[in-house]
Amino acid sequence: MKGKNVLKVARGHVSLWEQQLRALSTAASTEKLSQGTKLSQRCSFSAADVTSYCRLTGDSNPIHTSTSAAQDAGFSGCVVPGMLCGSLFPAIIGSRFAGAVYVSQTLTFKAPVAVDEYLIAEVEVTAIQNLRRNAKITFSTRCFTDENERLLVEGQAVALLPLIKDLG
């Protein structure tokens, strides 16, 4: 019975992400990408999202799921795993560009993200290199709070995108 409940949570979690990604989807292949182009997503992570992520990845750090453990560690409440926030960047790129291949990602965690806190994840094109069969795009990446734009996560991502008409 327990396994069925976990599966239901996981399926519900995926469905939520599918809904969010559908909302993101645009005809990006017809957009002109250039340095400075920004793409973003506003979201929050619920306690159920965090629990599903922790079960899926095996992250057993109690600061993510136990308020008392988080408070004992100096936080006001449960903290969203940093890699869960980092997962927003390939979601933004992959949902906008069918066939995108995510090559690399660096992340620096600047501040904790509270469960249910709204944040903005943003990628900005910083370099475009046209290759034979695709384009190598470098993005600066960052997450910041929706309320006061406090920086939470920053880094850089590189993706290979299918050649796009009017690229660069």
XYZ file of C-alpha atoms in Angstrom:
168
model
C 0.000 0.000 0.000
C 2.807 2.404 0.874
C 4.389 1.918 -2.566
C 1.106 2.822 -4.248
C 0.899 6.064 -2.272
C 4.458 6.976 -3.219
C 3.684 6.286 -6.866
C 0.578 8.460 -6.671
C 2.610 11.315 -5.186
C 5.247 10.902 -7.870
C 2.644 10.828 -10.642
C 0.909 13.892 -9.235
C 4.241 15.667 -8.991
C 5.075 14.874 -12.610
C 1.626 16.038 -13.713
C 2.141 19.350 -11.939
C 5.475 19.790 -13.704
C 3.916 18.823 -17.023
C 1.293 21.527 -16.522
C 3.950 24.108 -15.669
C 6.081 23.126 -18.658
C 3.103 23.295 -21.015
C 2.479 26.820 -19.772
C 6.104 27.651 -20.587
C 6.042 26.189 -24.079
C 6.261 28.747 -26.833
C 7.190 28.758 -30.467
C 10.785 29.441 -29.457
C 12.105 27.957 -32.673
C 10.741 31.017 -34.447
C 12.118 33.481 -31.903
C 15.322 35.272 -32.693
C 17.863 34.400 -30.034
C 20.578 36.921 -29.346
C 22.818 37.934 -26.482
C 20.641 39.294 -23.723
C 17.550 37.203 -24.555
C 15.934 36.191 -21.250
C 13.543 33.346 -20.498
C 12.031 32.859 -17.060
C 9.613 30.846 -14.958
C 7.849 31.847 -11.723
C 7.120 29.032 -9.295
C 7.214 27.774 -5.743
C 7.905 24.357 -4.273
C 5.360 22.906 -1.858
C 6.165 20.531 0.995
C 4.786 17.720 -1.204
C 7.144 18.730 -4.048
C 10.112 18.655 -1.665
C 9.070 15.301 -0.176
C 8.707 13.787 -3.668
C 12.110 15.148 -4.694
C 13.757 13.790 -1.536
C 12.197 10.345 -2.062
C 13.175 10.280 -5.715
C 16.800 11.340 -5.115
C 17.389 9.722 -1.741
C 18.208 13.099 -0.158
C 17.535 12.365 3.507
C 18.718 15.683 4.964
C 15.984 16.488 7.507
C 16.234 20.273 6.967
C 14.144 19.696 3.841
C 11.253 17.855 5.492
C 11.360 18.531 9.248
C 10.589 22.016 10.543
C 12.292 21.289 13.870
C 15.471 20.025 12.156
C 15.498 23.097 9.901
C 15.043 25.395 12.905
C 17.789 23.558 14.818
C 20.056 24.264 11.823
C 19.240 27.993 11.983
C 16.502 28.271 9.361
C 12.994 29.596 9.959
C 11.415 26.528 8.347
C 12.019 23.728 5.867
C 14.479 24.523 3.074
C 14.023 23.531 -0.572
C 16.945 21.379 -1.810
C 19.264 23.548 -3.892
C 19.345 21.054 -6.736
C 15.556 21.193 -6.974
C 15.879 24.928 -7.669
C 18.719 24.167 -10.092
C 16.419 21.806 -11.996
C 14.397 24.785 -13.193
C 17.104 25.892 -15.655
C 17.101 22.802 -17.901
C 13.296 22.795 -17.629
C 13.142 26.340 -19.015
C 15.550 25.565 -21.859
C 14.213 22.097 -22.715
C 10.581 23.181 -22.705
C 11.271 26.092 -25.038
C 13.595 24.346 -27.486
C 12.601 20.859 -28.621
C 15.710 18.745 -29.086
C 17.888 20.810 -26.738
C 20.800 18.912 -25.201
C 21.879 20.244 -21.806
C 25.695 20.066 -21.756
C 26.775 21.626 -18.458
C 25.621 23.620 -15.464
C 27.420 25.390 -12.633
C 25.512 26.506 -9.557
C 26.354 28.669 -6.570
C 23.784 28.682 -3.781
C 23.564 32.196 -2.321
C 20.609 31.962 0.068
C 18.124 29.342 1.248
C 14.769 28.922 -0.466
C 11.846 28.368 1.883
C 9.112 25.864 1.087
C 6.190 27.702 -0.598
C 8.338 30.792 -1.296
C 7.746 32.163 -4.795
C 10.837 32.535 -6.912
C 11.777 33.449 -10.445
C 14.195 31.213 -12.352
C 15.799 33.018 -15.276
C 18.217 32.123 -18.046
C 19.899 34.793 -20.159
C 21.799 34.166 -23.390
C 25.411 35.302 -22.969
C 27.046 33.625 -25.991
C 26.009 31.917 -29.222
C 28.345 29.719 -31.229
C 26.991 28.289 -34.472
C 28.324 24.805 -35.076
C 27.825 22.495 -38.022
C 24.573 20.841 -36.877
C 23.488 22.937 -33.931
C 24.183 26.037 -31.916
C 26.089 26.057 -28.636
C 24.327 28.535 -26.374
C 25.771 29.762 -23.083
C 23.311 31.089 -20.525
C 23.763 32.887 -17.242
C 21.326 31.349 -14.777
C 19.813 32.714 -11.611
C 16.949 32.275 -9.190
C 15.737 35.168 -7.116
C 12.790 35.831 -4.837
C 9.673 37.112 -6.496
C 9.064 39.545 -3.656
C 12.337 41.488 -3.360
C 14.634 39.978 -5.988
C 17.026 38.561 -3.363
C 19.517 36.335 -5.209
C 19.122 32.660 -4.281
C 21.075 30.695 -6.914
C 23.350 31.747 -9.755
C 25.456 29.972 -12.314
C 26.006 29.213 -15.962
C 24.531 26.648 -18.344
C 25.548 25.451 -21.785
C 23.102 23.777 -24.154
C 23.214 22.569 -27.722
C 20.126 23.695 -29.608
C 18.992 22.618 -33.046
C 19.870 25.308 -35.560
C 17.210 27.963 -35.430
C 16.339 30.228 -38.296
C 17.568 33.782 -37.595
C 19.785 32.592 -34.727
C 22.319 35.077 -33.470
